[in-house]
Every structure is written in C-alpha cells, then in structure tokens.
Coordinates of C-alpha atoms in Angstrom, one line a residue:
M1 CA -8.7 -3.1 59.5
A2 CA -8.9 -5.1 62.7
K3 CA -10.3 -8.6 62.4
P4 CA -13.0 -9.4 65.0
S5 CA -12.4 -12.4 67.2
E6 CA -13.2 -13.5 70.7
P7 CA -10.5 -15.9 71.8
T8 CA -10.4 -16.9 75.5
G9 CA -7.3 -16.5 77.7
D10 CA -5.4 -13.4 78.5
S11 CA -2.2 -13.2 76.3
H12 CA -1.9 -10.3 73.9
V13 CA 1.1 -10.0 71.6
A14 CA 2.0 -6.9 69.6
V15 CA 3.7 -7.8 66.3
L16 CA 5.6 -4.9 64.8
A17 CA 6.5 -5.3 61.1
F18 CA 9.2 -3.5 59.1
P19 CA 7.2 -2.5 55.9
F20 CA 10.0 -2.6 53.4
G21 CA 11.7 -5.2 51.2
T22 CA 10.9 -8.8 52.2
H23 CA 10.7 -8.2 55.9
A24 CA 6.9 -8.2 56.7
A25 CA 6.0 -11.4 54.9
P26 CA 8.2 -13.8 56.9
L27 CA 7.2 -12.1 60.2
L28 CA 3.5 -12.7 59.2
A29 CA 4.3 -16.3 58.3
V30 CA 5.8 -16.8 61.8
T31 CA 2.8 -15.0 63.4
R32 CA 0.4 -17.3 61.6
R33 CA 2.2 -20.4 63.0
L34 CA 2.2 -19.0 66.5
A35 CA -1.5 -18.0 66.3
S36 CA -2.5 -21.4 65.0
S37 CA -0.5 -23.0 67.8
S38 CA -2.0 -20.7 70.5
P39 CA -5.6 -19.9 69.6
S40 CA -6.3 -18.2 73.0
T41 CA -3.6 -15.6 72.4
V42 CA -4.5 -12.4 70.5
F43 CA -1.8 -11.3 68.0
S44 CA -2.2 -7.6 67.0
F45 CA -0.2 -7.2 63.7
F46 CA 1.0 -3.6 63.1
N47 CA 2.2 -2.6 59.7
T48 CA 1.8 0.3 57.2
A49 CA -1.4 0.2 55.0
Q50 CA 0.6 -0.1 51.8
S51 CA 2.6 -3.1 53.1
N52 CA -0.6 -4.7 54.6
S53 CA -2.4 -4.4 51.3
S54 CA 0.4 -6.3 49.6
L55 CA 0.3 -9.1 52.3
F56 CA -3.4 -9.6 52.5
S57 CA -6.1 -10.3 50.0
S58 CA -9.8 -10.1 50.6
S59 CA -9.9 -13.9 50.5
D60 CA -7.0 -14.3 53.0
D61 CA -7.8 -17.0 55.5
L62 CA -6.3 -15.5 58.7
P63 CA -6.5 -17.3 62.0
A64 CA -9.3 -15.6 64.0
N65 CA -6.9 -14.5 66.7
I66 CA -4.8 -12.3 64.4
R67 CA -5.9 -8.7 64.2
V68 CA -4.4 -6.5 61.5
H69 CA -3.7 -2.8 62.1
D70 CA -2.4 0.0 59.9
V71 CA 0.3 2.4 61.2
P72 CA 1.3 5.6 59.6
D73 CA 4.2 5.5 57.1
G74 CA 5.8 8.6 58.5
V75 CA 5.5 10.6 55.3
P76 CA 4.2 14.1 56.2
E77 CA 1.2 15.4 54.3
G78 CA 2.3 17.1 51.1
Y79 CA 5.9 15.8 51.4
V80 CA 7.9 15.8 48.1
F81 CA 10.5 13.0 47.9
S82 CA 13.9 14.2 46.9
G83 CA 14.9 10.8 45.5
K84 CA 17.7 10.0 47.9
P85 CA 18.2 6.3 48.8
Q86 CA 16.3 5.0 51.8
E87 CA 14.3 8.2 52.1
A88 CA 11.0 6.4 52.8
I89 CA 12.7 4.1 55.3
E90 CA 14.2 7.1 57.2
L91 CA 10.9 8.9 57.4
F92 CA 9.2 5.7 58.7
I93 CA 11.9 4.9 61.3
E94 CA 11.8 8.5 62.7
S95 CA 8.1 8.3 63.3
A96 CA 7.8 4.6 64.2
P97 CA 8.3 4.6 68.0
E98 CA 5.5 7.1 68.6
S99 CA 3.2 5.6 65.9
F100 CA 3.6 2.1 67.3
K101 CA 3.0 3.3 70.9
R102 CA -0.2 5.1 69.9
E103 CA -1.6 2.1 67.9
I104 CA -0.7 -0.4 70.6
V105 CA -2.7 1.6 73.2
A106 CA -5.7 1.7 70.8
A107 CA -5.4 -2.1 70.3
E108 CA -5.2 -2.8 74.0
K109 CA -8.4 -0.9 74.5
E110 CA -10.1 -2.8 71.6
V111 CA -8.9 -6.2 72.8
G112 CA -9.4 -5.5 76.5
R113 CA -5.9 -6.9 77.3
K114 CA -2.6 -5.3 78.0
V115 CA 0.2 -6.4 75.6
K116 CA 2.5 -8.8 77.4
C117 CA 4.9 -9.5 74.6
M118 CA 6.4 -7.4 71.8
L119 CA 7.3 -9.6 68.8
T120 CA 9.2 -7.3 66.4
D121 CA 11.5 -7.1 63.4
A122 CA 14.9 -6.9 64.9
F123 CA 15.5 -3.6 63.2
F124 CA 13.3 -1.9 65.9
W125 CA 16.0 -1.4 68.5
F126 CA 13.6 1.0 70.3
A127 CA 11.3 -2.0 71.1
A128 CA 13.7 -2.8 74.0
D129 CA 12.8 0.4 75.8
M130 CA 9.1 0.2 74.8
A131 CA 8.8 -3.3 76.2
T132 CA 10.5 -2.2 79.5
E133 CA 8.0 0.7 79.8
M134 CA 5.1 -1.6 79.1
N135 CA 6.3 -4.3 81.4
A136 CA 6.3 -6.7 78.5
S137 CA 8.9 -9.1 77.0
W138 CA 10.7 -8.3 73.7
I139 CA 11.3 -11.0 71.1
A140 CA 13.2 -10.0 68.0
F141 CA 13.1 -11.6 64.6
W142 CA 16.2 -11.2 62.4
T143 CA 15.0 -12.0 58.9
A144 CA 18.4 -12.7 57.4
G145 CA 21.3 -15.0 58.3
A146 CA 23.5 -15.6 61.3
N147 CA 26.5 -14.1 59.4
S148 CA 25.0 -10.7 58.9
L149 CA 23.5 -10.7 62.5
T150 CA 27.0 -11.4 63.8
A151 CA 28.5 -8.5 61.8
H152 CA 25.9 -6.1 63.3
F153 CA 26.3 -7.5 66.8
Y154 CA 30.1 -7.1 66.7
T155 CA 30.1 -3.7 64.8
D156 CA 31.9 -2.0 67.7
L157 CA 34.6 -4.7 67.9
I158 CA 35.1 -4.7 64.1
R159 CA 35.4 -0.9 64.1
E160 CA 37.9 -1.0 67.0
T161 CA 40.0 -3.7 65.3
I162 CA 39.9 -2.6 61.7
G163 CA 39.2 1.1 62.1
V164 CA 36.8 3.1 60.0
N165 CA 38.7 6.0 58.4
E166 CA 41.6 4.1 56.9
V167 CA 39.8 0.9 56.0
G168 CA 40.7 1.1 52.3
G169 CA 44.0 -0.8 52.7
R170 CA 42.4 -3.5 54.9
M171 CA 39.5 -4.6 52.7
E172 CA 41.1 -8.0 52.0
E173 CA 41.8 -8.8 55.6
T174 CA 39.6 -11.5 57.3
L175 CA 37.6 -11.1 60.5
G176 CA 39.2 -14.1 62.2
F177 CA 38.9 -12.4 65.6
I178 CA 35.2 -13.2 65.5
S179 CA 34.1 -16.8 65.9
G180 CA 32.7 -18.1 62.5
M181 CA 34.2 -15.2 60.5
E182 CA 37.6 -16.7 59.7
K183 CA 36.9 -16.7 56.0
I184 CA 34.9 -13.4 55.8
R185 CA 36.8 -10.4 54.5
V186 CA 36.3 -6.8 55.6
K187 CA 35.0 -6.0 52.1
D188 CA 32.3 -8.7 52.5
T189 CA 30.6 -6.9 55.4
Q190 CA 27.5 -4.7 55.0
E191 CA 27.7 -1.0 54.4
G192 CA 27.5 0.9 57.7
V193 CA 29.7 -1.5 59.6
V194 CA 33.2 -0.1 58.7
F195 CA 32.6 1.6 55.3
G196 CA 29.9 3.4 53.5
P197 CA 27.5 5.9 55.2
L198 CA 28.2 5.1 58.8
D199 CA 26.1 8.0 60.1
S200 CA 22.9 7.4 58.0
V201 CA 19.6 6.7 59.8
F202 CA 19.7 3.2 58.4
S203 CA 23.3 2.5 59.6
N204 CA 22.6 3.9 63.0
M205 CA 19.4 1.8 63.3
L206 CA 21.5 -1.4 62.6
H207 CA 24.3 -0.3 65.0
R208 CA 21.8 0.4 67.8
M209 CA 20.0 -2.9 67.1
G210 CA 23.3 -4.8 67.5
R211 CA 23.8 -3.2 70.9
A212 CA 20.2 -3.7 72.0
L213 CA 19.6 -7.3 71.1
P214 CA 21.2 -8.8 74.3
R215 CA 18.3 -7.2 76.1
A216 CA 15.7 -9.3 74.2
T217 CA 14.0 -12.3 75.9
A218 CA 14.8 -14.2 72.7
V219 CA 16.2 -13.5 69.2
F220 CA 15.1 -15.9 66.4
I221 CA 16.1 -16.2 62.8
N222 CA 15.0 -17.8 59.5
S223 CA 17.7 -20.4 59.3
F224 CA 18.7 -23.8 60.8
E225 CA 21.4 -24.6 63.3
E226 CA 23.3 -27.1 61.1
L227 CA 23.9 -24.4 58.4
D228 CA 26.1 -22.3 60.7
P229 CA 27.0 -24.3 63.8
T230 CA 29.8 -21.9 64.9
F231 CA 27.6 -18.8 64.7
T232 CA 24.8 -20.7 66.4
A233 CA 27.1 -21.7 69.4
N234 CA 28.5 -18.2 69.6
L235 CA 25.2 -16.3 69.5
K236 CA 23.7 -18.7 72.0
S237 CA 26.4 -17.5 74.4
E238 CA 25.7 -13.8 73.7
F239 CA 21.9 -13.7 73.7
K240 CA 19.4 -14.8 76.5
R241 CA 17.9 -17.1 73.9
Y242 CA 18.8 -17.6 70.3
L243 CA 16.6 -19.7 68.1
N244 CA 16.9 -20.9 64.5
I245 CA 13.4 -21.8 63.3
G246 CA 13.8 -22.2 59.5
P247 CA 13.9 -22.6 56.6
L248 CA 10.5 -21.0 56.6
A249 CA 10.2 -21.9 52.9
L250 CA 9.8 -25.5 53.9
L251 CA 7.0 -24.7 56.4
S252 CA 4.7 -22.4 54.3
Q253 CA 1.6 -24.6 54.6
W254 CA -0.5 -21.5 53.6
E255 CA 0.5 -21.8 50.0
A256 CA -2.2 -24.3 49.2
S257 CA -2.0 -23.8 45.4
V258 CA 1.1 -22.8 43.5
N259 CA 0.7 -19.5 41.6
D260 CA 2.5 -20.0 38.2
P261 CA 0.8 -17.6 35.8
H262 CA 3.5 -18.0 33.1
G263 CA 3.7 -21.8 33.0
C264 CA 7.3 -22.1 34.3
L265 CA 6.8 -25.4 36.0
A266 CA 5.1 -27.0 32.9
W267 CA 8.1 -25.8 30.9
M268 CA 10.5 -27.3 33.4
E269 CA 8.8 -30.8 33.0
K270 CA 10.3 -31.1 29.6
R271 CA 13.9 -30.5 30.7
P272 CA 16.5 -33.1 31.8
P273 CA 17.4 -33.2 35.6
G274 CA 20.0 -30.6 36.7
S275 CA 20.1 -28.8 33.3
V276 CA 18.2 -25.5 33.8
A277 CA 19.7 -22.2 34.9
Y278 CA 17.1 -20.3 37.0
I279 CA 17.9 -16.5 37.1
S280 CA 16.4 -14.0 39.4
F281 CA 17.7 -11.0 41.3
G282 CA 14.8 -10.4 43.7
T283 CA 12.4 -7.5 43.9
V284 CA 14.7 -4.6 44.9
M285 CA 17.6 -4.7 42.6
T286 CA 18.2 -5.3 38.8
P287 CA 21.6 -5.5 37.3
P288 CA 22.6 -2.6 35.1
P289 CA 21.7 -2.7 31.4
G290 CA 25.2 -3.8 30.3
E291 CA 25.1 -6.8 32.7
L292 CA 21.6 -7.8 31.6
A293 CA 22.9 -7.9 28.0
A294 CA 25.9 -10.0 29.1
I295 CA 23.6 -12.5 30.8
A296 CA 21.5 -12.8 27.7
E297 CA 24.6 -13.2 25.5
G298 CA 26.1 -15.8 27.8
L299 CA 22.9 -17.8 27.9
E300 CA 22.5 -17.8 24.1
S301 CA 26.1 -18.7 23.5
S302 CA 26.2 -21.5 26.2
K303 CA 22.9 -23.1 25.0
V304 CA 22.0 -23.8 28.6
P305 CA 18.2 -24.1 29.1
F306 CA 17.0 -21.2 31.3
V307 CA 14.1 -19.6 33.2
W308 CA 14.7 -15.9 33.7
S309 CA 12.5 -13.9 36.0
L310 CA 12.9 -10.3 34.7
K311 CA 10.2 -7.6 35.0
N312 CA 11.6 -5.2 32.4
M313 CA 12.9 -6.8 29.2
V314 CA 13.8 -3.6 27.4
H315 CA 17.6 -4.1 27.8
L316 CA 17.8 -7.6 26.3
P317 CA 19.7 -7.8 23.0
K318 CA 17.5 -7.3 19.9
G319 CA 16.1 -10.6 18.7
F320 CA 17.3 -12.5 21.9
L321 CA 13.8 -13.7 22.8
D322 CA 13.1 -15.0 19.3
R323 CA 16.5 -16.7 18.9
T324 CA 16.2 -18.5 22.3
R325 CA 12.5 -19.4 22.1
E326 CA 13.3 -23.1 22.2
Q327 CA 16.1 -22.7 24.8
G328 CA 14.4 -20.8 27.6
I329 CA 11.7 -18.4 28.8
V330 CA 11.9 -14.9 30.2
V331 CA 8.9 -14.1 32.5
P332 CA 8.0 -11.1 34.7
W333 CA 7.5 -13.3 37.7
A334 CA 8.3 -16.9 38.6
P335 CA 7.3 -19.3 41.5
Q336 CA 10.9 -19.3 42.9
A337 CA 10.6 -21.7 45.8
E338 CA 8.9 -24.3 43.5
L339 CA 11.5 -23.9 40.7
L340 CA 14.3 -24.4 43.2
K341 CA 12.7 -27.6 44.4
H342 CA 12.4 -28.9 40.8
E343 CA 14.8 -31.6 39.8
A344 CA 15.4 -29.9 36.4
T345 CA 17.0 -26.9 38.1
G346 CA 20.8 -27.2 37.9
V347 CA 21.9 -23.7 39.1
F348 CA 20.4 -20.6 40.6
V349 CA 21.9 -17.2 39.3
T350 CA 21.1 -14.9 42.2
H351 CA 21.8 -11.6 44.0
C352 CA 22.2 -13.6 47.2
G353 CA 19.5 -12.1 49.3
W354 CA 19.0 -14.3 52.4
N355 CA 15.5 -15.7 51.4
S356 CA 16.8 -16.6 48.0
V357 CA 20.0 -18.3 49.4
L358 CA 17.9 -20.3 51.9
E359 CA 15.4 -21.4 49.3
S360 CA 18.3 -22.6 47.1
V361 CA 19.8 -24.5 50.0
S362 CA 16.4 -26.0 50.8
G363 CA 16.3 -27.2 47.2
G364 CA 19.9 -28.5 47.0
V365 CA 20.7 -26.1 44.1
P366 CA 24.2 -24.6 43.6
M367 CA 24.5 -20.9 43.0
I368 CA 26.2 -18.3 40.8
C369 CA 26.2 -15.2 42.9
R370 CA 26.2 -11.5 41.9
P371 CA 25.8 -9.6 45.2
F372 CA 24.9 -5.9 45.1
F373 CA 24.6 -4.5 48.7
G374 CA 23.8 -5.2 52.3
D375 CA 24.2 -8.8 53.5
Q376 CA 24.4 -10.1 49.9
R377 CA 28.2 -10.0 49.8
L378 CA 28.4 -11.9 53.1
N379 CA 26.0 -14.5 51.8
G380 CA 27.9 -14.8 48.5
R381 CA 31.1 -15.4 50.3
A382 CA 29.5 -18.1 52.5
V383 CA 28.1 -19.8 49.4
E384 CA 31.6 -19.9 47.8
V385 CA 34.1 -20.5 50.5
V386 CA 32.3 -21.6 53.7
W387 CA 29.6 -24.0 52.4
E388 CA 31.2 -24.5 49.0
I389 CA 27.9 -24.7 47.2
G390 CA 28.5 -22.2 44.4
M391 CA 30.7 -19.3 43.2
T392 CA 30.7 -15.6 42.9
I393 CA 30.6 -14.2 39.3
I394 CA 34.1 -13.7 37.9
N395 CA 35.4 -10.2 38.8
G396 CA 32.1 -9.3 40.5
V397 CA 30.1 -8.3 37.4
F398 CA 28.5 -10.2 34.5
T399 CA 30.4 -10.4 31.2
K400 CA 29.4 -12.8 28.4
D401 CA 32.6 -14.9 28.7
G402 CA 32.7 -14.8 32.5
F403 CA 29.1 -15.9 32.8
E404 CA 29.7 -18.7 30.3
K405 CA 32.7 -19.9 32.3
C406 CA 30.6 -19.9 35.5
L407 CA 27.8 -21.9 33.9
D408 CA 30.2 -24.4 32.6
R409 CA 32.0 -24.8 35.9
V410 CA 28.8 -25.3 37.9
L411 CA 26.8 -27.4 35.4
V412 CA 29.6 -29.4 33.8
Q413 CA 32.9 -29.5 35.6
D414 CA 33.9 -31.8 38.5
D415 CA 34.1 -28.7 40.7
G416 CA 30.4 -28.1 40.0
K417 CA 29.6 -31.7 40.9
K418 CA 31.2 -31.2 44.3
M419 CA 29.1 -28.1 44.8
K420 CA 26.0 -30.1 44.0
R421 CA 27.0 -32.8 46.5
N422 CA 27.5 -30.2 49.2
A423 CA 24.2 -28.5 48.4
M424 CA 22.4 -31.8 48.6
K425 CA 23.9 -32.5 52.1
L426 CA 22.7 -29.1 53.3
K427 CA 19.2 -29.8 51.7
E428 CA 19.0 -33.0 53.8
Q429 CA 20.0 -31.1 56.9
A430 CA 17.4 -28.4 56.2
H431 CA 14.6 -30.9 55.8
E432 CA 15.7 -32.8 58.9
A433 CA 15.7 -29.5 60.9
V434 CA 12.0 -28.9 60.2
S435 CA 10.9 -32.4 60.8
S436 CA 9.0 -33.0 64.0
K437 CA 12.0 -33.8 66.2
G438 CA 14.5 -31.6 64.2
S439 CA 16.3 -28.6 65.7
S440 CA 14.1 -25.9 64.1
S441 CA 10.9 -27.6 65.3
V442 CA 12.3 -27.8 68.8
N443 CA 13.3 -24.2 68.6
F444 CA 9.9 -23.1 67.3
R445 CA 8.3 -24.7 70.4
G446 CA 10.8 -22.7 72.4
L447 CA 9.7 -19.6 70.6
L448 CA 6.1 -20.3 71.2
D449 CA 6.8 -20.8 74.9
A450 CA 8.7 -17.5 75.1
V451 CA 5.8 -15.6 73.3
V452 CA 2.7 -16.9 75.0
N453 CA 3.9 -18.2 78.4
I454 CA 5.0 -14.9 79.8

C-alpha cells in the first residue's frame, strides 16, 4: 500500500514500527512531523497490515513523502495460537529482521534511493547491525519514559548488584546506585530485569536493546527534559545523542476535530472545576471483576462525579448505572487527552502507562495509580514519590473503602491540593518545553538534523 510521490533530493529513511500496544501511533506522529519538515526526504513506513489498518483511514491526509508498506506478522500459515502471553509478539520478533530487510530492499528499488537512515522503535535491537550492514545511521525511539529506559540500559548492573535468583528478600531495596533511581525500589522495576521470565523472547529483546542503544546515532523519547532532569543528564552521558521531544500529546496538530461520540466533553461542561474523576486503564488491561465492582461501589458511595471509559460493563454492580445516572457516565471510549485538559477534571484514575501519565502531566491533573505490569509500577512510583503528583491505590488493589479514601485525599485533603500544585508546575514546564524555543522544540530540530542530514 505504497503511496506515490515524487519528492526531490536524495534522502530515504526506513521507519520500522513495533505493531503492538500503543507503539506504532507515536512513531507515526513523529514521522509525520519529520516528513512535513523535510519534504524532499522519502519516509518508508514499515508495519504489519493489521497495525497499519488501525493507523490509517481511507481519508487519511498523509504527507506525500510518506510511503506505507505492510510487513508480515510472522504468524505461519495455519498456525494455531496456544494462548500463552506475548505469543504474537514472539512470532513477530523472530521473523522481523528478515522481513524488514526484504521489504526495505523492495522499497529502495521502488523509490530509487538507498536507505541512509533507519528510524526504528527502540525494541528492535537488531537494527544496529542492519544499519551497519546498510551503511546507514540508526535512530531509536523509546516510546516510554526515561525511568524505564534507564532500567533496561542498566539491567546488567542491576542484576550484578541485586542478583536474580534470591531477589525475593531484596524487593524493598532502592536502586540508589543508579543516578535518578534513589527512590525506585527493586519491586518497581519491569518484569525481566531481575524477576519474572528473564529468558522469554520479550525479556531478551529488552535486555539486548539496552546493550545495543549506545550504538545508535541518537535515542529519542516522548518526554521533556524538565520532567526527569537527573535521568536526562545521565543518559546524555551514556548515548551519542539523547533527545526528549515531547509531550507528543501537545503537538498532535493532525487531530483537527475531536472525536467524542459519547458526548463526554458536553457532560463535563456542567461540572465544577476540579471535581470530576476520569477513570481509564488503557487498551491492553482491565482490572479483574472484583476490582471493577469496588471502583463502582467507591464512586457511588463517594458521590464524586465521574467519566469512566470501560469497554465491557458486565461486571458493574446490578443497578449501578441507573443509580448513578446523575452522578457520572460510563462509556466504551472517551477522548482522553481532551478530558485531561478540561478544567472540570480533578483526578485521573489510571494504570500508569506512559502515554496516559504524560497526558495527565500535560493537563496538570493528579493521579490515582493502579499499575499492572511493565513500566507501570515505575511510573506509579514516580507519580507518588518523585514528582508527588498523585498516589498509588492503597495496598495495590481497588477496594471500596480504599478507593474512597484515595478520592478524598486527592480531591479534598490538603495533601491533594499539594499534588495539584505540583502537577500544575509540571504542566507549565511541559507547555514551555514544546514552545518554539523550549527544550523539546530544540531537541526536535536536533532529531530532524540527525535523520535527514546524514
């Protein structure tokens, strides 16, 4: 599904997307910005057909110099999935190096230019060798935060210091031997660093990525320097070039009209400033049925106005929707970034995925965190004890009473007012970072230079 174009000049950039979770969309957003800023450069965007179909609509107004290509998903013909976690990811990763190489050769023939730059999801550690073979530069995009990137970069050091077999008794220890991780505990780190399935395909991918990234011409992330100044200084010293170019949510000029099919924003207009709890746990994870019921019971009992983004409402208590009709709305999808910008939003109840955390920071909204896996625990810990802009749910899981106490603390108590002040300071810094002379704008120009002036 290549898009025809005839730009002049001779730069050709291969963009390699990771087709799972919320990885491909931010990479495409960055590619759009780069393509608009350098119309003579061809950007060949490689992704699976399924992921591409979710990213592009027939009416999509792509810059003429972006060409979209499908790559195989790695699932053999007739393959029957066993249902084990990350099975589709493992199949894709195993086939990806050869699939990408083959499709890049075809794109080079079609465009009539050799690829001079590989712009890839950081997960693709093998891009370091591919770029060397192709005599191209490698630029890696880490779609999450500096905290999780640091944990993967220092995995070997963490394993040597903490150990991996007897880690059980050391879970409460902090990682103060790494700059910026003085308040991060062993138990906050991602699975695959020192606990969990260390030898899985996914864990090995991240471990190899951490070792490969110093070879990259540049590593860039969706964040802003002022959010994590210690990590920023440290990673600048470890990588050839380390660039914060976010928050991307503040730069999405392609969202011309807000999609709000369930009228969430109109509902918000009738609520007092800072009064509404917005609840969403992303697209990958849903709390177990007992916790969903506890959230509903806590909301009903607290009388806090709410917007709850929840696809499957089957586990809500009987009669909950009727009894809370005046208090809140439950919708299968909500315009999250816009809700977090709205002055009526007082707290975001979240799984602490990086995009969600950064959107909340950009809106100056405190958080109640219920992490599940991956970098979510690290992000939740940062929200609570590093940035002090929210709290983790009491005892790690939702109960009716625990959730009520959290809502009261964030929305009513002095402690919550302090969280709000801290969140507003970070919001100001985020907006300053993406202004014309801000750190993220300067860094984006550095990224553009690294990508097209090879």
